[in-house]
PDB file of C-alpha atoms in Angstrom:
ATOM      1  CA  MET A  29     -52.720 -28.410 -26.196  1.00  0.00           C
ATOM      2  CA  LYS A  30     -50.205 -31.776 -25.015  1.00  0.00           C
ATOM      3  CA  LYS A  31     -47.977 -30.933 -27.645  1.00  0.00           C
ATOM      4  CA  GLN A  32     -48.707 -26.915 -26.603  1.00  0.00           C
ATOM      5  CA  PHE A  33     -47.328 -28.204 -23.349  1.00  0.00           C
ATOM      6  CA  GLU A  34     -44.642 -29.846 -24.147  1.00  0.00           C
ATOM      7  CA  SER A  35     -43.115 -28.005 -26.213  1.00  0.00           C
ATOM      8  CA  GLY A  36     -43.174 -25.029 -24.016  1.00  0.00           C
ATOM      9  CA  PHE A  37     -42.050 -27.634 -21.377  1.00  0.00           C
ATOM     10  CA  TYR A  38     -38.823 -28.645 -23.241  1.00  0.00           C
ATOM     11  CA  GLN A  39     -38.339 -24.232 -24.144  1.00  0.00           C
ATOM     12  CA  LYS A  40     -38.010 -24.058 -20.388  1.00  0.00           C
ATOM     13  CA  LEU A  41     -36.153 -25.943 -19.756  1.00  0.00           C
ATOM     14  CA  ASN A  42     -33.859 -25.158 -22.786  1.00  0.00           C
ATOM     15  CA  THR A  43     -33.523 -21.695 -21.541  1.00  0.00           C
ATOM     16  CA  PHE A  44     -32.815 -23.273 -18.090  1.00  0.00           C
ATOM     17  CA  ALA A  45     -29.733 -25.455 -19.776  1.00  0.00           C
ATOM     18  CA  ASP A  46     -28.232 -22.171 -21.319  1.00  0.00           C
ATOM     19  CA  TRP A  47     -27.822 -20.129 -18.362  1.00  0.00           C
ATOM     20  CA  VAL A  48     -26.434 -22.641 -16.585  1.00  0.00           C
ATOM     21  CA  LEU A  49     -23.937 -23.428 -19.275  1.00  0.00           C
ATOM     22  CA  ARG A  50     -23.151 -19.498 -19.197  1.00  0.00           C
ATOM     23  CA  ILE A  51     -22.402 -19.587 -15.488  1.00  0.00           C
ATOM     24  CA  THR A  52     -20.574 -22.158 -15.487  1.00  0.00           C
ATOM     25  CA  VAL A  53     -18.823 -20.844 -18.477  1.00  0.00           C
ATOM     26  CA  ILE A  54     -17.936 -17.709 -17.651  1.00  0.00           C
ATOM     27  CA  ASN A  55     -17.762 -18.183 -13.917  1.00  0.00           C
ATOM     28  CA  ILE A  56     -14.444 -20.354 -14.775  1.00  0.00           C
ATOM     29  CA  MET A  57     -13.374 -17.375 -17.371  1.00  0.00           C
ATOM     30  CA  ILE A  58     -13.697 -14.589 -14.327  1.00  0.00           C
ATOM     31  CA  ILE A  59     -11.704 -16.795 -12.610  1.00  0.00           C
ATOM     32  CA  LEU A  60      -8.833 -17.357 -14.938  1.00  0.00           C
ATOM     33  CA  THR A  61      -8.610 -14.128 -15.973  1.00  0.00           C
ATOM     34  CA  SER A  62      -8.721 -12.501 -12.466  1.00  0.00           C
ATOM     35  CA  LEU A  63      -5.974 -15.034 -11.747  1.00  0.00           C
ATOM     36  CA  PRO A  64      -3.187 -11.398 -12.102  1.00  0.00           C
ATOM     37  CA  VAL A  65      -5.129 -10.433  -9.021  1.00  0.00           C
ATOM     38  CA  VAL A  66      -4.948  -6.911 -11.400  1.00  0.00           C
ATOM     39  CA  THR A  67      -6.644  -7.439 -14.453  1.00  0.00           C
ATOM     40  CA  ILE A  68     -10.154  -8.743 -11.383  1.00  0.00           C
ATOM     41  CA  TYR A  69     -11.577  -5.849 -12.579  1.00  0.00           C
ATOM     42  CA  PRO A  70     -11.720  -5.910 -16.301  1.00  0.00           C
ATOM     43  CA  ALA A  71     -12.183  -9.602 -15.983  1.00  0.00           C
ATOM     44  CA  LEU A  72     -16.165  -8.759 -13.920  1.00  0.00           C
ATOM     45  CA  LEU A  73     -16.514  -6.027 -16.733  1.00  0.00           C
ATOM     46  CA  ALA A  74     -16.159  -8.263 -19.432  1.00  0.00           C
ATOM     47  CA  GLY A  75     -18.635 -11.186 -17.648  1.00  0.00           C
ATOM     48  CA  TYR A  76     -21.068  -8.081 -16.509  1.00  0.00           C
ATOM     49  CA  LYS A  77     -20.795  -6.860 -20.608  1.00  0.00           C
ATOM     50  CA  LEU A  78     -21.897  -9.932 -21.760  1.00  0.00           C
ATOM     51  CA  TYR A  79     -24.508 -11.009 -19.417  1.00  0.00           C
ATOM     52  CA  HIS A  80     -25.857  -7.287 -20.554  1.00  0.00           C
ATOM     53  CA  LYS A  81     -26.350  -8.766 -24.438  1.00  0.00           C
ATOM     54  CA  TYR A  82     -27.437 -11.862 -23.292  1.00  0.00           C
ATOM     55  CA  LEU A  83     -30.556  -9.789 -20.993  1.00  0.00           C
ATOM     56  CA  ASN A  84     -31.186  -7.855 -24.048  1.00  0.00           C
ATOM     57  CA  LYS A  85     -31.391 -11.108 -26.036  1.00  0.00           C
ATOM     58  CA  GLU A  86     -27.681 -10.597 -27.979  1.00  0.00           C
ATOM     59  CA  GLU A  87     -27.357 -13.817 -28.348  1.00  0.00           C
ATOM     60  CA  VAL A  88     -23.243 -13.534 -28.910  1.00  0.00           C
ATOM     61  CA  PRO A  89     -20.969 -16.283 -28.860  1.00  0.00           C
ATOM     62  CA  MET A  90     -19.677 -16.627 -25.115  1.00  0.00           C
ATOM     63  CA  ILE A  91     -16.145 -17.961 -25.181  1.00  0.00           C
ATOM     64  CA  LYS A  92     -14.911 -14.987 -28.528  1.00  0.00           C
ATOM     65  CA  SER A  93     -17.321 -12.033 -26.701  1.00  0.00           C
ATOM     66  CA  TYR A  94     -15.591 -12.422 -23.295  1.00  0.00           C
ATOM     67  CA  PHE A  95     -12.155 -12.417 -24.481  1.00  0.00           C
ATOM     68  CA  LYS A  96     -12.808  -9.555 -26.776  1.00  0.00           C
ATOM     69  CA  PHE A  97     -14.698  -7.135 -24.054  1.00  0.00           C
ATOM     70  CA  PHE A  98     -12.204  -7.888 -21.689  1.00  0.00           C
ATOM     71  CA  THR A  99      -9.257  -6.569 -23.990  1.00  0.00           C
ATOM     72  CA  GLU A 100     -11.498  -3.902 -25.332  1.00  0.00           C
ATOM     73  CA  ASN A 101     -10.203  -0.352 -24.071  1.00  0.00           C
ATOM     74  CA  PHE A 102      -8.198  -2.585 -21.526  1.00  0.00           C
ATOM     75  CA  GLY A 103      -5.621   0.417 -20.304  1.00  0.00           C
ATOM     76  CA  LYS A 104      -8.823   1.915 -19.133  1.00  0.00           C
ATOM     77  CA  LYS A 105     -10.073  -0.675 -17.231  1.00  0.00           C
ATOM     78  CA  MET A 106      -7.170  -1.058 -15.686  1.00  0.00           C
ATOM     79  CA  GLN A 107      -7.060   2.650 -14.338  1.00  0.00           C
ATOM     80  CA  ILE A 108      -9.715   2.839 -13.085  1.00  0.00           C
ATOM     81  CA  GLY A 109      -9.327  -0.750 -11.240  1.00  0.00           C
ATOM     82  CA  LEU A 110      -6.282   0.245  -9.689  1.00  0.00           C
ATOM     83  CA  VAL A 111      -7.682   4.049  -8.318  1.00  0.00           C
ATOM     84  CA  LEU A 112     -10.838   2.106  -7.107  1.00  0.00           C
ATOM     85  CA  ALA A 113      -8.675  -0.600  -5.145  1.00  0.00           C
ATOM     86  CA  PHE A 114      -6.240   1.630  -3.983  1.00  0.00           C
ATOM     87  CA  ALA A 115      -8.319   3.903  -2.241  1.00  0.00           C
ATOM     88  CA  LEU A 116     -10.308   0.788  -0.789  1.00  0.00           C
ATOM     89  CA  ILE A 117      -7.345  -0.252   0.455  1.00  0.00           C
ATOM     90  CA  LEU A 118      -5.993   3.261   1.736  1.00  0.00           C
ATOM     91  CA  GLY A 119      -9.993   2.853   3.444  1.00  0.00           C
ATOM     92  CA  PHE A 120      -9.506  -0.096   5.131  1.00  0.00           C
ATOM     93  CA  VAL A 121      -6.256   0.665   6.282  1.00  0.00           C
ATOM     94  CA  ASN A 122      -6.845   4.159   8.358  1.00  0.00           C
ATOM     95  CA  VAL A 123      -9.454   1.765   9.380  1.00  0.00           C
ATOM     96  CA  THR A 124      -7.699  -0.162  11.535  1.00  0.00           C
ATOM     97  CA  ILE A 125      -5.146   2.698  12.501  1.00  0.00           C
ATOM     98  CA  TYR A 126      -7.890   4.952  13.600  1.00  0.00           C
ATOM     99  CA  GLN A 127      -9.549   1.451  15.790  1.00  0.00           C
ATOM    100  CA  ASP A 128      -5.618   1.517  16.886  1.00  0.00           C
ATOM    101  CA  PHE A 129      -5.959   4.547  18.904  1.00  0.00           C
ATOM    102  CA  LEU A 130      -9.104   3.886  19.647  1.00  0.00           C
ATOM    103  CA  GLN A 131      -8.154   1.702  21.700  1.00  0.00           C
ATOM    104  CA  THR A 132      -5.267   3.785  23.137  1.00  0.00           C
ATOM    105  CA  ASN A 133      -6.758   6.534  23.258  1.00  0.00           C
ATOM    106  CA  PRO A 134     -10.819   6.958  22.894  1.00  0.00           C
ATOM    107  CA  ASN A 135     -11.029  11.128  22.027  1.00  0.00           C
ATOM    108  CA  PRO A 136     -13.842  12.503  19.844  1.00  0.00           C
ATOM    109  CA  PHE A 137     -11.699  12.930  17.217  1.00  0.00           C
ATOM    110  CA  ASN A 138     -10.729   9.466  16.647  1.00  0.00           C
ATOM    111  CA  VAL A 139     -14.011   8.185  16.458  1.00  0.00           C
ATOM    112  CA  ILE A 140     -15.061  11.079  14.249  1.00  0.00           C
ATOM    113  CA  GLY A 141     -11.603  10.278  12.111  1.00  0.00           C
ATOM    114  CA  GLN A 142     -13.241   5.971  12.385  1.00  0.00           C
ATOM    115  CA  TYR A 143     -16.320   7.394  10.882  1.00  0.00           C
ATOM    116  CA  VAL A 144     -15.076   9.243   7.721  1.00  0.00           C
ATOM    117  CA  MET A 145     -12.843   6.349   6.901  1.00  0.00           C
ATOM    118  CA  ILE A 146     -15.682   4.040   7.158  1.00  0.00           C
ATOM    119  CA  ILE A 147     -17.710   5.892   4.921  1.00  0.00           C
ATOM    120  CA  MET A 148     -15.051   6.208   2.524  1.00  0.00           C
ATOM    121  CA  VAL A 149     -14.793   3.040   2.716  1.00  0.00           C
ATOM    122  CA  LEU A 150     -18.770   2.173   1.320  1.00  0.00           C
ATOM    123  CA  SER A 151     -18.284   5.404  -1.054  1.00  0.00           C
ATOM    124  CA  VAL A 152     -15.648   3.388  -2.784  1.00  0.00           C
ATOM    125  CA  VAL A 153     -17.724   0.420  -2.784  1.00  0.00           C
ATOM    126  CA  PHE A 154     -21.308   2.051  -3.995  1.00  0.00           C
ATOM    127  CA  VAL A 155     -18.884   3.780  -7.065  1.00  0.00           C
ATOM    128  CA  SER A 156     -17.174   0.217  -8.144  1.00  0.00           C
ATOM    129  CA  MET A 157     -20.434  -1.161  -7.985  1.00  0.00           C
ATOM    130  CA  PHE A 158     -21.650   1.782 -10.866  1.00  0.00           C
ATOM    131  CA  THR A 159     -18.922   1.883 -12.410  1.00  0.00           C
ATOM    132  CA  LEU A 160     -19.593  -1.663 -14.234  1.00  0.00           C
ATOM    133  CA  PRO A 161     -23.228   0.192 -15.945  1.00  0.00           C
ATOM    134  CA  LEU A 162     -20.930   3.359 -17.098  1.00  0.00           C
ATOM    135  CA  MET A 163     -18.084   1.474 -18.957  1.00  0.00           C
ATOM    136  CA  ILE A 164     -20.155  -0.853 -21.064  1.00  0.00           C
ATOM    137  CA  THR A 165     -22.276   2.920 -21.917  1.00  0.00           C
ATOM    138  CA  TYR A 166     -19.059   5.609 -21.752  1.00  0.00           C
ATOM    139  CA  PRO A 167     -15.823   3.224 -21.919  1.00  0.00           C
ATOM    140  CA  ASN A 168     -13.679   6.892 -22.811  1.00  0.00           C
ATOM    141  CA  THR A 169     -15.084   9.153 -20.415  1.00  0.00           C
ATOM    142  CA  ASP A 170     -12.696  10.740 -18.702  1.00  0.00           C
ATOM    143  CA  THR A 171     -11.777   8.559 -15.440  1.00  0.00           C
ATOM    144  CA  TRP A 172     -12.662  10.955 -12.057  1.00  0.00           C
ATOM    145  CA  LEU A 173     -15.910  12.428 -14.419  1.00  0.00           C
ATOM    146  CA  LEU A 174     -16.923   8.325 -14.793  1.00  0.00           C
ATOM    147  CA  ILE A 175     -16.511   8.156 -10.652  1.00  0.00           C
ATOM    148  CA  LYS A 176     -18.294  11.209  -9.966  1.00  0.00           C
ATOM    149  CA  PHE A 177     -21.076  10.512 -11.433  1.00  0.00           C
ATOM    150  CA  ALA A 178     -21.029   6.587 -10.135  1.00  0.00           C
ATOM    151  CA  PHE A 179     -20.872   8.580  -6.678  1.00  0.00           C
ATOM    152  CA  PHE A 180     -24.239   9.773  -8.292  1.00  0.00           C
ATOM    153  CA  LEU A 181     -25.900   6.881  -9.448  1.00  0.00           C
ATOM    154  CA  SER A 182     -25.569   5.116  -6.469  1.00  0.00           C
ATOM    155  CA  GLY A 183     -27.137   8.088  -4.609  1.00  0.00           C
ATOM    156  CA  LYS A 184     -30.326   8.237  -7.087  1.00  0.00           C
ATOM    157  CA  TYR A 185     -30.843   4.426  -7.360  1.00  0.00           C
ATOM    158  CA  VAL A 186     -30.070   3.954  -3.304  1.00  0.00           C
ATOM    159  CA  ILE A 187     -32.097   0.659  -3.141  1.00  0.00           C
ATOM    160  CA  LYS A 188     -30.465  -0.782  -5.898  1.00  0.00           C
ATOM    161  CA  THR A 189     -27.000   0.097  -3.950  1.00  0.00           C
ATOM    162  CA  VAL A 190     -28.138  -1.688  -0.859  1.00  0.00           C
ATOM    163  CA  LEU A 191     -29.595  -4.748  -3.173  1.00  0.00           C
ATOM    164  CA  ALA A 192     -25.796  -4.429  -4.789  1.00  0.00           C
ATOM    165  CA  VAL A 193     -24.415  -4.967  -1.573  1.00  0.00           C
ATOM    166  CA  LEU A 194     -26.354  -7.644  -0.607  1.00  0.00           C
ATOM    167  CA  ILE A 195     -25.535  -9.403  -4.065  1.00  0.00           C
ATOM    168  CA  MET A 196     -21.838  -8.571  -3.327  1.00  0.00           C
ATOM    169  CA  LEU A 197     -21.736 -10.794  -0.287  1.00  0.00           C
ATOM    170  CA  ILE A 198     -22.734 -13.599  -1.699  1.00  0.00           C
ATOM    171  CA  PRO A 199     -19.045 -15.287  -3.217  1.00  0.00           C
ATOM    172  CA  PHE A 200     -17.780 -14.437   1.131  1.00  0.00           C
ATOM    173  CA  LEU A 201     -20.790 -16.096   2.298  1.00  0.00           C
ATOM    174  CA  MET A 202     -19.646 -19.194  -0.169  1.00  0.00           C
ATOM    175  CA  LEU A 203     -15.984 -19.426   1.297  1.00  0.00           C
ATOM    176  CA  LEU A 204     -17.715 -20.030   4.281  1.00  0.00           C
ATOM    177  CA  HIS A 205     -18.668 -24.038   3.792  1.00  0.00           C
ATOM    178  CA  PRO A 206     -16.402 -27.047   1.614  1.00  0.00           C
ATOM    179  CA  ILE A 207     -20.086 -27.351  -0.661  1.00  0.00           C
ATOM    180  CA  THR A 208     -20.030 -23.578  -1.279  1.00  0.00           C
ATOM    181  CA  ILE A 209     -16.684 -23.393  -1.734  1.00  0.00           C
ATOM    182  CA  PHE A 210     -17.402 -26.373  -4.613  1.00  0.00           C
ATOM    183  CA  ILE A 211     -20.079 -24.467  -5.674  1.00  0.00           C
ATOM    184  CA  PHE A 212     -17.522 -21.149  -5.695  1.00  0.00           C
ATOM    185  CA  LEU A 213     -15.941 -22.335  -8.784  1.00  0.00           C
ATOM    186  CA  PHE A 214     -19.104 -22.992 -11.191  1.00  0.00           C
ATOM    187  CA  ALA A 215     -20.473 -20.327  -9.823  1.00  0.00           C
ATOM    188  CA  GLY A 216     -19.240 -18.115  -7.525  1.00  0.00           C
ATOM    189  CA  LEU A 217     -17.879 -15.078  -9.807  1.00  0.00           C
ATOM    190  CA  SER A 218     -20.652 -14.861 -12.245  1.00  0.00           C
ATOM    191  CA  THR A 219     -23.422 -15.149 -10.312  1.00  0.00           C
ATOM    192  CA  PRO A 220     -22.977 -11.858  -8.803  1.00  0.00           C
ATOM    193  CA  VAL A 221     -22.634 -10.171 -11.732  1.00  0.00           C
ATOM    194  CA  CYS A 222     -25.381 -12.151 -13.667  1.00  0.00           C
ATOM    195  CA  LEU A 223     -27.335 -10.200 -11.141  1.00  0.00           C
ATOM    196  CA  TYR A 224     -25.473  -7.536 -11.088  1.00  0.00           C
ATOM    197  CA  ALA A 225     -26.489  -6.967 -15.278  1.00  0.00           C
ATOM    198  CA  LEU A 226     -30.434  -7.956 -14.380  1.00  0.00           C
ATOM    199  CA  LEU A 227     -30.508  -5.034 -11.475  1.00  0.00           C
ATOM    200  CA  PHE A 228     -28.657  -2.212 -13.590  1.00  0.00           C
ATOM    201  CA  LYS A 229     -30.738  -2.971 -16.253  1.00  0.00           C
ATOM    202  CA  LYS A 230     -32.528   0.344 -15.613  1.00  0.00           C
ATOM    203  CA  VAL A 231     -29.376   2.246 -14.300  1.00  0.00           C
ATOM    204  CA  VAL A 232     -28.004   2.072 -18.326  1.00  0.00           C
ATOM    205  CA  THR A 233     -31.386   2.664 -19.839  1.00  0.00           C
ATOM    206  CA  PHE A 234     -31.321   5.767 -17.392  1.00  0.00           C
ATOM    207  CA  VAL A 235     -27.627   6.756 -18.791  1.00  0.00           C
ATOM    208  CA  GLU A 236     -27.977   5.715 -22.672  1.00  0.00           C
ATOM    209  CA  GLY A 237     -30.874   8.148 -22.001  1.00  0.00           C
ATOM    210  CA  LEU A 238     -29.659  10.770 -21.074  1.00  0.00           C
ATOM    211  CA  ASP A 239     -27.673  10.959 -24.405  1.00  0.00           C
ATOM    212  CA  LYS A 240     -30.236  11.785 -26.506  1.00  0.00           C
ATOM    213  CA  GLU A 241     -31.526  14.011 -24.233  1.00  0.00           C
ATOM    214  CA  ASN A 242     -28.393  16.053 -25.124  1.00  0.00           C
ATOM    215  CA  VAL A 243     -28.166  15.773 -28.363  1.00  0.00           C
TER     216      VAL A 243
END
């Protein structure tokens, strides 16, 4: 009985240590490959796919697999990342412009315009998150079709969408205090990505199931 307890305890301890190592190493790799800024999306997607493998009990080599996932379909990932970034920046700029308009001329048209832009920004955020499970299942899908499908999934899985937005706040909250900034260097990006891989497991299953239905 005691030996079984010790065996189970050490097994859980070993599993915990493995995940701490994964989170730390993957976080460092995401940060390093995100340094050019424009490669943030491919870096996050590589980490997401790696976590997806681990959560499905696929023991793949960490560093080698990360860079393999980072470079595969790189052009497509860059295209999607830049489109989403452009839409997000455009939305934020327009929200700022409408805020200035409202200070000088608070008419209904400017109020409506501001709300439209806020909805646009939120839509881009929702789409960005749901492109992750889509890109690891159908990476060669037409960009516009993939974005539309991601928007559909954000509506289908409303609760997951809300949770995903809350998870997105983790890195920003870590940057608010010197102690958590230090933690950010070791887990600030990989932790949210890992949580996304866990949160979107059923989404991946649903998307894969659609292909089987059409066979």
